[in-house]
């Protein structure tokens, strides 16, 4: 489905029960809603699952960058308005987590609970910022596939990397993202705020998930982030790297389902 929100076309999937809990799934970089395909299927019998393509990704419109975390958060609040959803459980993976922090800062009254997957609160280091600019230049010159191939080994656990089905799925999704969307997102990621001061302000139930082999947002960092969020719980997902939703959907689905049932019993 498509919605035009403040003049920008945002594509989204909206599946499952119309009454009760809504779950908003925010994808990572450089991906689209399809990274949540196993969760859309597994969780929609329990809750309403809303999975947008963020501005600049998938079938959503590409607008000039930088695509900031704040812009994405405001787009998502507008999407919830469009769907007449007052409050949602907000789940974000990696960049989706950075956006979830911005969403909390700007629209906290809309957040019933948070699920933070394979993400971190720290901003980019100076070196990481420079790498974003190099990657943006490369994407513009050689296309999204050029950075997709480079990123893949860092995103997946070694066992997932040698699993053709998982590796091809992730690679194809990354290679398909629009060049200007990817470049604009890199600028937004480079400039994102430090979310560490946000962590102690979180007052809703929070679940943190991290792949045991996540090299980009490692379990030790996830543990420190969890400790800074009042009452938050950490689950380490076995046999998964940074793309835990695709690498070990069984474990992720089960953990998310248990959490949803706990915070909003049917
Ligand atoms: C992601 O998966 O969204 C990216 O790893 C985020 C990042 O590059 O910081």
XYZ file of C-alpha atoms and ligand atoms in Angstrom:
275
model
C 0.000 0.000 0.000
C 0.982 3.622 -0.483
C 0.247 6.797 1.456
C 1.151 10.343 0.469
C 2.347 11.988 3.669
C 3.248 15.677 3.525
C 3.574 15.317 -0.237
C 5.908 12.288 -0.097
C 4.838 8.795 -1.161
C 5.564 6.178 1.492
C 4.972 2.479 0.741
C 4.078 0.123 3.576
C 2.700 -3.287 4.492
C -0.116 -3.432 7.013
C -1.076 -6.926 8.098
C -2.869 -8.728 10.888
C -5.416 -7.925 13.572
C -7.089 -4.540 13.353
C -7.819 -4.370 17.085
C -5.318 -4.455 19.885
C -1.588 -3.928 19.679
C 0.090 -2.359 16.640
C 3.736 -3.176 15.905
C 5.727 -0.731 13.783
C 8.796 -2.334 12.160
C 11.603 0.041 11.108
C 14.142 -1.475 8.744
C 17.920 -1.044 8.695
C 20.344 0.291 6.097
C 20.508 -0.216 3.128
C 17.440 -2.434 3.212
C 13.662 -2.205 3.003
C 10.603 -3.703 4.713
C 11.457 -7.138 3.318
C 14.087 -7.639 6.031
C 11.032 -8.160 8.265
C 9.354 -10.740 5.975
C 9.553 -13.575 8.552
C 8.139 -11.323 11.303
C 5.285 -10.054 9.079
C 4.169 -13.655 8.633
C 4.806 -14.947 12.153
C 3.512 -12.036 14.243
C 0.462 -10.895 12.257
C -1.846 -13.538 13.806
C -1.163 -11.847 17.169
C -0.855 -8.124 16.385
C -1.260 -5.556 13.639
C 2.123 -5.382 11.894
C 3.023 -2.206 10.000
C 6.245 -2.363 7.964
C 7.055 0.708 5.854
C 9.795 1.291 3.329
C 11.494 4.382 4.701
C 11.784 7.456 2.514
C 14.564 6.801 -0.026
C 14.222 2.975 0.159
C 12.204 0.210 -1.473
C 9.072 1.509 -3.199
C 8.937 4.769 -1.239
C 9.784 8.077 -2.825
C 13.365 9.307 -2.885
C 13.850 12.880 -1.738
C 17.101 14.870 -1.632
C 19.405 14.015 1.308
C 20.535 14.070 4.000
C 17.776 11.682 5.092
C 17.877 12.356 8.810
C 16.683 10.112 11.630
C 14.329 12.940 12.638
C 12.793 13.106 9.154
C 12.182 9.350 9.197
C 10.683 9.577 12.703
C 8.287 12.299 11.555
C 7.346 10.271 8.462
C 6.515 7.328 10.723
C 4.381 9.463 13.039
C 2.527 10.729 9.932
C 2.059 7.126 8.802
C 0.552 6.188 12.180
C -1.784 9.212 11.847
C -2.776 8.043 8.365
C -3.568 4.574 9.740
C -5.375 6.023 12.784
C -2.957 4.209 15.115
C -2.520 6.178 18.305
C 0.250 4.128 19.918
C 2.489 1.350 18.676
C 5.207 -0.977 19.824
C 8.151 0.472 17.912
C 10.783 -2.006 16.727
C 13.909 -0.923 14.848
C 16.953 -2.804 13.603
C 20.266 -0.926 13.444
C 19.413 2.314 11.532
C 15.824 1.460 12.477
C 16.969 1.600 16.107
C 18.566 5.027 15.602
C 15.214 6.125 14.172
C 13.377 4.557 17.120
C 15.486 6.743 19.462
C 14.579 9.849 17.408
C 10.929 8.723 17.439
C 11.079 8.444 21.221
C 12.551 11.948 21.520
C 9.947 13.503 19.215
C 6.799 11.369 19.577
C 7.125 9.455 22.832
C 3.400 9.608 23.550
C 2.946 7.297 20.538
C 5.292 4.595 21.915
C 3.787 1.696 23.841
C 7.052 -0.234 24.056
C 10.400 -0.474 22.266
C 12.196 -3.377 20.630
C 15.773 -2.488 19.722
C 17.559 -4.991 17.491
C 21.245 -4.988 16.550
C 21.567 -1.272 17.162
C 23.585 1.179 19.204
C 23.183 4.588 20.819
C 26.635 6.020 19.994
C 27.077 8.460 17.117
C 29.627 7.862 14.357
C 33.319 8.367 15.163
C 35.243 10.820 12.934
C 36.598 7.826 10.978
C 33.116 6.353 10.553
C 31.840 9.737 9.307
C 34.615 9.860 6.710
C 33.771 6.283 5.670
C 30.131 7.342 5.094
C 31.299 10.016 2.646
C 33.548 7.549 0.836
C 30.671 5.067 0.602
C 28.281 7.756 -0.720
C 30.761 8.714 -3.448
C 31.150 5.049 -4.356
C 27.384 4.456 -4.555
C 26.945 7.474 -6.817
C 29.767 6.309 -9.042
C 29.219 2.553 -9.133
C 25.669 1.923 -7.858
C 24.186 0.333 -4.748
C 25.438 -3.152 -5.674
C 29.016 -1.896 -5.221
C 28.627 -1.271 -1.504
C 26.228 -4.184 -1.007
C 28.966 -6.669 -1.836
C 31.390 -4.946 0.525
C 28.906 -4.779 3.379
C 27.602 -8.342 3.236
C 30.424 -10.084 5.154
C 30.094 -7.548 7.961
C 26.326 -7.946 8.200
C 26.039 -11.716 8.403
C 27.394 -14.327 10.782
C 29.860 -16.694 9.023
C 27.288 -19.524 8.872
C 24.673 -17.212 7.290
C 27.204 -15.975 4.764
C 27.640 -19.499 3.457
C 23.869 -20.052 3.404
C 22.955 -19.106 -0.192
C 19.303 -18.381 0.605
C 20.098 -15.873 3.374
C 23.116 -14.290 1.672
C 21.354 -13.866 -1.706
C 18.294 -12.396 -0.068
C 20.305 -9.784 1.821
C 22.541 -8.977 -1.138
C 19.652 -8.569 -3.589
C 17.751 -6.326 -1.183
C 20.771 -4.056 -0.691
C 21.660 -3.933 -4.386
C 18.089 -2.911 -5.288
C 17.954 0.232 -3.157
C 17.866 3.527 -5.078
C 21.264 5.214 -5.422
C 20.124 8.638 -4.223
C 18.235 7.074 -1.293
C 21.336 5.176 -0.173
C 23.597 8.234 -0.571
C 21.112 10.475 1.276
C 20.787 7.907 4.056
C 24.576 7.735 4.444
C 24.632 11.497 5.043
C 21.812 11.161 7.589
C 23.610 8.312 9.365
C 26.837 10.347 9.430
C 25.086 13.311 11.045
C 22.887 11.408 13.500
C 22.635 12.515 17.110
C 24.228 10.829 20.090
C 21.367 8.794 21.579
C 23.193 7.866 24.797
C 21.527 10.711 26.772
C 18.162 9.372 25.538
C 18.568 5.936 27.117
C 17.807 6.851 30.774
C 14.717 8.819 29.620
C 13.017 5.694 28.249
C 10.055 4.828 30.455
C 8.314 2.135 28.378
C 8.988 -1.625 28.423
C 12.075 -2.234 26.284
C 13.477 -5.397 24.765
C 16.981 -5.405 23.294
C 17.961 -8.169 20.859
C 21.411 -8.755 19.428
C 22.878 -11.466 17.223
C 25.607 -13.374 19.045
C 27.947 -12.703 16.084
C 26.880 -9.101 15.400
C 30.128 -7.379 14.381
C 28.599 -3.913 13.846
C 26.647 -3.577 17.089
C 28.273 -6.302 19.224
C 26.628 -8.006 22.220
C 28.912 -6.175 24.699
C 27.635 -2.810 23.392
C 24.058 -4.080 23.481
C 24.581 -5.074 27.126
C 25.852 -1.588 28.013
C 22.900 -0.009 26.172
C 20.447 -2.302 27.969
C 21.957 -1.399 31.337
C 21.365 2.307 30.618
C 17.636 1.835 29.853
C 15.534 1.477 33.014
C 14.099 -2.054 33.260
C 15.236 -3.124 29.794
C 15.937 -6.772 29.011
C 18.632 -8.189 26.693
C 18.288 -11.323 24.629
C 21.245 -12.641 22.624
C 20.080 -14.336 19.418
C 22.100 -17.495 18.684
C 23.449 -18.232 15.179
C 22.911 -14.661 13.970
C 24.987 -11.630 13.072
C 23.688 -8.104 12.409
C 20.634 -9.171 10.346
C 19.125 -11.321 13.073
C 15.565 -11.076 11.696
C 16.630 -12.956 8.555
C 19.404 -15.077 10.021
C 17.507 -16.643 12.906
C 13.841 -15.707 12.422
C 12.643 -18.525 14.672
C 14.458 -17.166 17.723
C 13.622 -13.522 16.920
C 9.934 -14.268 16.291
C 9.606 -16.300 19.487
C 11.268 -13.609 21.600
C 9.223 -10.806 20.064
C 5.992 -12.795 20.423
C 6.656 -13.511 24.111
C 7.427 -9.832 24.765
C 4.281 -8.656 22.928
C 2.125 -11.099 24.899
C 3.710 -9.940 28.130
C 3.177 -6.210 27.565
C -0.273 -6.544 26.000
C -1.976 -9.770 27.027
C -4.825 -10.669 24.654
C 22.201 -0.831 9.518
O 22.172 -2.054 9.502
O 21.156 -0.155 9.545
C 23.546 -0.158 9.450
O 24.544 -1.047 9.842
C 23.578 1.068 10.293
C 24.896 1.749 10.237
O 25.583 1.652 9.216
O 25.243 2.447 11.206
